[in-house]
CSV table of C-alpha atoms and ligand atoms in Angstrom, one decimal:
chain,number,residue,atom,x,y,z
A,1,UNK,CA,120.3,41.0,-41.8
A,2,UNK,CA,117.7,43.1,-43.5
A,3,UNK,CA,119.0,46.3,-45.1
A,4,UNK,CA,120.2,48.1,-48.0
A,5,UNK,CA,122.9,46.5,-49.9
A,6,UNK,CA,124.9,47.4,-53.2
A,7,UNK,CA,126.7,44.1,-54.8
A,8,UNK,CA,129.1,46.4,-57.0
A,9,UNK,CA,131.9,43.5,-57.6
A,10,UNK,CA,133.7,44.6,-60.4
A,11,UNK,CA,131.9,41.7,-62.9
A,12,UNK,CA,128.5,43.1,-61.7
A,13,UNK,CA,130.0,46.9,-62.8
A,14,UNK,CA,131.4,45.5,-66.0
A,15,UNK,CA,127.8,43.7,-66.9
A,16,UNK,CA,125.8,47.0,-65.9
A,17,UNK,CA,128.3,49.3,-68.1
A,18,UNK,CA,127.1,46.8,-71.0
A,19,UNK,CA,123.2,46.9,-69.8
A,20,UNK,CA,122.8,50.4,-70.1
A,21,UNK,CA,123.7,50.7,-73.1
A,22,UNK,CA,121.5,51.9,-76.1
A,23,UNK,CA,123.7,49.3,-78.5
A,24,UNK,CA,123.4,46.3,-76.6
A,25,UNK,CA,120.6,44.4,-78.3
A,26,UNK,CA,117.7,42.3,-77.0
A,27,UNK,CA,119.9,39.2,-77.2
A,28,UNK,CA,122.6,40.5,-74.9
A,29,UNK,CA,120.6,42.4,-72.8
A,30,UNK,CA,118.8,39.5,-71.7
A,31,UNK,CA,122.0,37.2,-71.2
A,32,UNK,CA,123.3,39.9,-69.0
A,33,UNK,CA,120.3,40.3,-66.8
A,34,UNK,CA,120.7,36.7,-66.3
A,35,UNK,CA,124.2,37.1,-65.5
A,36,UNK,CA,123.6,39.9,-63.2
A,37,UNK,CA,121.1,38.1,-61.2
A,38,UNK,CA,123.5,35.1,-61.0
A,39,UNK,CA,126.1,37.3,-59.3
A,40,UNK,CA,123.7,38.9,-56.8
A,41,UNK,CA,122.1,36.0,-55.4
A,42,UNK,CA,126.0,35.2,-54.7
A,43,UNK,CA,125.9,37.4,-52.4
A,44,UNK,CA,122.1,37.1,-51.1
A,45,UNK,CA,122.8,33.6,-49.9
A,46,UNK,CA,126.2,34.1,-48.0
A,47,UNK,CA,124.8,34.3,-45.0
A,48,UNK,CA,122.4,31.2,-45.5
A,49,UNK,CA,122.7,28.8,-42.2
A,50,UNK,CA,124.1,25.4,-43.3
A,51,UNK,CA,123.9,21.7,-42.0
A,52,UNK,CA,126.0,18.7,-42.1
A,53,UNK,CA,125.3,16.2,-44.4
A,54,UNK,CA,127.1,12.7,-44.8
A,55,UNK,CA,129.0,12.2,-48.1
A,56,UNK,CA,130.4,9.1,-49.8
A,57,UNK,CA,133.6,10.0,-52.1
A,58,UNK,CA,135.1,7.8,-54.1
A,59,UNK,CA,137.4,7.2,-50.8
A,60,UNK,CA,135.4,7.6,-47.8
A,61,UNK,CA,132.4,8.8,-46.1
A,62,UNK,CA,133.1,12.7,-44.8
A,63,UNK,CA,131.3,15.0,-43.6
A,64,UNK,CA,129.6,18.1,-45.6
A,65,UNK,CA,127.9,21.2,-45.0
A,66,UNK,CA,124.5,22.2,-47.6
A,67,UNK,CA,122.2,24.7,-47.8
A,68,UNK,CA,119.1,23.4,-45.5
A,69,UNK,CA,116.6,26.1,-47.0
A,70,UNK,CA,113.4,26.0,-49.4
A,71,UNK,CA,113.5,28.9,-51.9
A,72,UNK,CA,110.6,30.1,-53.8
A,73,UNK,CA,111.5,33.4,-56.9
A,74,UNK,CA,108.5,35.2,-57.0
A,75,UNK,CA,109.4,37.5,-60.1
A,76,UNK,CA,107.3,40.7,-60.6
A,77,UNK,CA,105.6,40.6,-64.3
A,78,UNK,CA,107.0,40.9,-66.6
A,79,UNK,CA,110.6,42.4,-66.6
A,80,UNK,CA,111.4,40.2,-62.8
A,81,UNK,CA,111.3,37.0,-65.4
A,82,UNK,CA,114.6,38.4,-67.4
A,83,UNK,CA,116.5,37.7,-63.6
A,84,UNK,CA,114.7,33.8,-62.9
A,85,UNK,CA,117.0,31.8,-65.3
A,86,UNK,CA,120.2,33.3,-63.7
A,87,UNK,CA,118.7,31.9,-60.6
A,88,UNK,CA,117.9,29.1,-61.1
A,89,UNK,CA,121.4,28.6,-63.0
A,90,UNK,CA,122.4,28.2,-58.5
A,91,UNK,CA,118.9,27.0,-56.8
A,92,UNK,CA,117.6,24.9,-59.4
A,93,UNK,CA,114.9,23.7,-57.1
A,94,UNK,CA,113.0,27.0,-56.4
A,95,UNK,CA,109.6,27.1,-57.2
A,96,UNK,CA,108.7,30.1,-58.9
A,97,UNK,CA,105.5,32.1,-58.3
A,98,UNK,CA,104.3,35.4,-60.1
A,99,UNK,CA,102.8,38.6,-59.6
A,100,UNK,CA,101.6,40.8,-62.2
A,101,UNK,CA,101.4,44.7,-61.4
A,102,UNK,CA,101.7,47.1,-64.0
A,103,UNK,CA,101.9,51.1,-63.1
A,104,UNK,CA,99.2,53.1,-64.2
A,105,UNK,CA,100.7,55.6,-66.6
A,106,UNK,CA,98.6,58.7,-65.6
A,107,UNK,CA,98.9,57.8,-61.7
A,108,UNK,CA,101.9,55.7,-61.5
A,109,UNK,CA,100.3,53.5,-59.0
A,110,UNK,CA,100.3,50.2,-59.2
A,111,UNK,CA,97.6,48.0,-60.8
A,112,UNK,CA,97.4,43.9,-60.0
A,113,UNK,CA,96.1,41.6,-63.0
A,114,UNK,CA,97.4,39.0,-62.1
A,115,UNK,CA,99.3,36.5,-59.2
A,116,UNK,CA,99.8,33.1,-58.7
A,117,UNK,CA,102.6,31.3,-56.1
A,118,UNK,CA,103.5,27.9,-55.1
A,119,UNK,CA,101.2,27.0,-52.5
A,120,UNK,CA,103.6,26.5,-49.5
A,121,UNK,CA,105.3,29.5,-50.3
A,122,UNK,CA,105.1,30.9,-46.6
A,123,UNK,CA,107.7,27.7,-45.6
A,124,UNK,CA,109.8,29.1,-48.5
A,125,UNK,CA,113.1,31.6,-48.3
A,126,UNK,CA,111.2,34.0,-51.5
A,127,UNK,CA,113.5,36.2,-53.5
A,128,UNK,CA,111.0,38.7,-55.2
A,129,UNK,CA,112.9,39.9,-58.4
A,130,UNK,CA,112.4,43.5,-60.6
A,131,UNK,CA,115.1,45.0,-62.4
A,132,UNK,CA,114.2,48.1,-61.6
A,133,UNK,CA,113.2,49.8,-57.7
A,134,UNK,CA,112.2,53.3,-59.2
A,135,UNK,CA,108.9,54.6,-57.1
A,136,UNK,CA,108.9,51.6,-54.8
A,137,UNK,CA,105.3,51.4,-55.5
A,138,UNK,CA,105.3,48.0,-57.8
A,139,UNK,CA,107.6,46.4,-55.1
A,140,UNK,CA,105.7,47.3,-52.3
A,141,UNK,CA,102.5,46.7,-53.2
A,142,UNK,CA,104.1,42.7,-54.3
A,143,UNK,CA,105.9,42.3,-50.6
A,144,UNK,CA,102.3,43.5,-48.8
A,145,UNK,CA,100.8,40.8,-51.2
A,146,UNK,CA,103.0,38.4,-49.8
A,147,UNK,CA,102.5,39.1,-46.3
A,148,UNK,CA,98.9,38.5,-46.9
A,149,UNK,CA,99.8,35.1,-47.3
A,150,UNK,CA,101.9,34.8,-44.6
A,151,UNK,CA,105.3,35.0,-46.5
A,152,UNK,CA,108.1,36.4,-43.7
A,153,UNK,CA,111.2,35.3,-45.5
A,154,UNK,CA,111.5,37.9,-48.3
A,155,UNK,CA,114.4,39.7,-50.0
A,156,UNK,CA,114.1,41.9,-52.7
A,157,UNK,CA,116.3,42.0,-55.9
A,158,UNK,CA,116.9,44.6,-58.5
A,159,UNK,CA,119.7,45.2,-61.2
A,160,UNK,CA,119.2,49.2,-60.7
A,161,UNK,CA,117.4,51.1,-58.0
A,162,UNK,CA,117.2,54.6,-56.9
A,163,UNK,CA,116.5,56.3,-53.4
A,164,UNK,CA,113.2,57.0,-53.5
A,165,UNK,CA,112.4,53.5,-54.2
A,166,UNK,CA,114.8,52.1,-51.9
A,167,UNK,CA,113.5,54.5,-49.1
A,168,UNK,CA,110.0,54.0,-49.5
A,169,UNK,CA,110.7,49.7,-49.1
A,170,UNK,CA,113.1,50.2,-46.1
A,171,UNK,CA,109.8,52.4,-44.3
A,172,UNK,CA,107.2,50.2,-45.4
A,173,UNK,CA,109.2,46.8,-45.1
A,174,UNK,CA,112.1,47.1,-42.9
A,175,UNK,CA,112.0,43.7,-42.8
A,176,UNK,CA,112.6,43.0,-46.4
A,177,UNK,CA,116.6,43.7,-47.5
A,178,UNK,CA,117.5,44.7,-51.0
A,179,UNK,CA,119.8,43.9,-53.1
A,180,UNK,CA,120.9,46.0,-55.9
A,181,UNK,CA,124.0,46.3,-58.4
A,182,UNK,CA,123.5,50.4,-58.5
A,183,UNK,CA,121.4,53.0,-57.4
A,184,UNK,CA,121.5,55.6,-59.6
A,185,UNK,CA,120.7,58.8,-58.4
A,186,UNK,CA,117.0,60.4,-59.5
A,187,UNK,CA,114.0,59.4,-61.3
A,188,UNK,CA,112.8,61.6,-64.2
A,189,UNK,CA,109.1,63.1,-64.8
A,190,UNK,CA,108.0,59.3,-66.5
A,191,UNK,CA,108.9,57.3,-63.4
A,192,UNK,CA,111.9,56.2,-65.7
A,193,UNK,CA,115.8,55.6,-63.4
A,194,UNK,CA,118.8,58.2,-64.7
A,195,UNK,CA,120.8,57.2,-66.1
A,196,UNK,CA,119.1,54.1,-66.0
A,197,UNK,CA,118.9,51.5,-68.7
A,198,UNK,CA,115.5,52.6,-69.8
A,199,UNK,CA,112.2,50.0,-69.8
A,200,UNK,CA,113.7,46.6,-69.0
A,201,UNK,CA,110.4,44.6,-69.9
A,202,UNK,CA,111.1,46.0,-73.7
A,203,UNK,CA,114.6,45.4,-73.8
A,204,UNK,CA,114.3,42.2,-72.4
A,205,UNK,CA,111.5,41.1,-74.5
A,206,UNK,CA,112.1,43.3,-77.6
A,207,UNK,CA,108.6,44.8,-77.2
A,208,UNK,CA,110.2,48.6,-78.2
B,1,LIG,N1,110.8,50.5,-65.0
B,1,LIG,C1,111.8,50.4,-66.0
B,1,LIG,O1,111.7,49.5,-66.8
B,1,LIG,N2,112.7,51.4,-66.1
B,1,LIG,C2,112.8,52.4,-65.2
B,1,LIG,O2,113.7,53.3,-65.4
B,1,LIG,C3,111.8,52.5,-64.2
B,1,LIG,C4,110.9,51.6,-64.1
């Protein structure tokens, strides 16, 4: 069902208490985005339709239910590539594509250098990952590049979005539901989140 929807299990608020902070080091902060996208795509696939599959135990054959669905992550460059591994960690067979935006600093629009995606990506379930939603601009801008090529399955993830963001995807995309472990409440003069965690592409990759 598309939509809104904060995952705030208690594991996901004890992760994000530990992400925002100043003290927790590349390292760490890099574990825990993994860990947080683990626990969101939890929830992302509950709803997934399942079929019966035959199964041979050690005793007898029986009869099992499996996810029937092709998924493709389609992180946004760079800081969406700090949530793939805790993905994969539960649907090791998603293909992953990429899309490169960066915001202009002066504009904040988004710029595209560069984007490449498995080629039957449209058959594919895609879960296009960003840690952060701020403007909405990067986001949107990735989903209309999807639709382009014919993508209709897509769900947006992020570890901390904000209502702008979130408001601009539900009008441009109502058909894309997002999933986020908090949206804080306002986005400063820089385009940054507050509170935030700061720039996740530098904290993931040490860059600052
Ligand atoms: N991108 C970030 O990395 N952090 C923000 O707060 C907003 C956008």
């Amino acid at each position: 069902m598309p939509g809104f929807h904060v995952v705030n299990h208690p594991l996901i608020q004890t992760k994000m208490a530990m992400l925002r902070s100043v003290d927790t080091g590349t390292k760490a902060f890099r574990e825990i985005c993994s860990e947080l996208a683990t626990l969101i795509c939890y929830e992302v696939t509950k709803d997934l339709p399942l079929v019966e599959v035959e199964v041979e135990t050690p005793l007898c054959t029986t009869t099992c239910l499996t996810i029937d669905k092709k998924f493709a992550f389609v992180p946004i460059l760079r800081a969406g590539l700090g949530m793939v591994d805790g993905l994969h960690r539960l649907i090791p067979t998603a293909k992953v594509g990429h899309i490169g935006l960066y915001r202009d600093p002066k504009t904040l629009e988004p710029v595209e250098y560069y984007c490449k995606l498995p080629p039957d990506i449209c058959e594919r379930e895609v879960l296009l990952l960003d840690p952060m939603l701020a403007t909405g601009g990067t986001a949107s801008m990735a989903i209309d590049y999807l639709k382009e090529r014919n993508v209709t399955n897509i769900k947006l993830l992020v570890l901390v979005s904000c209502p702008v963001g979130v408001d601009k995807i539900l009008k441009e995309h109502p058909d894309v539901s997002i999933y986020t472990a908090m949206n804080d409440p306002e986005l400063n003069g820089d385009g940054y989140i507050v509170p935030g965690l700061g720039d996740a592409g530098d904290r993931i990759f040490g860059t600052k």
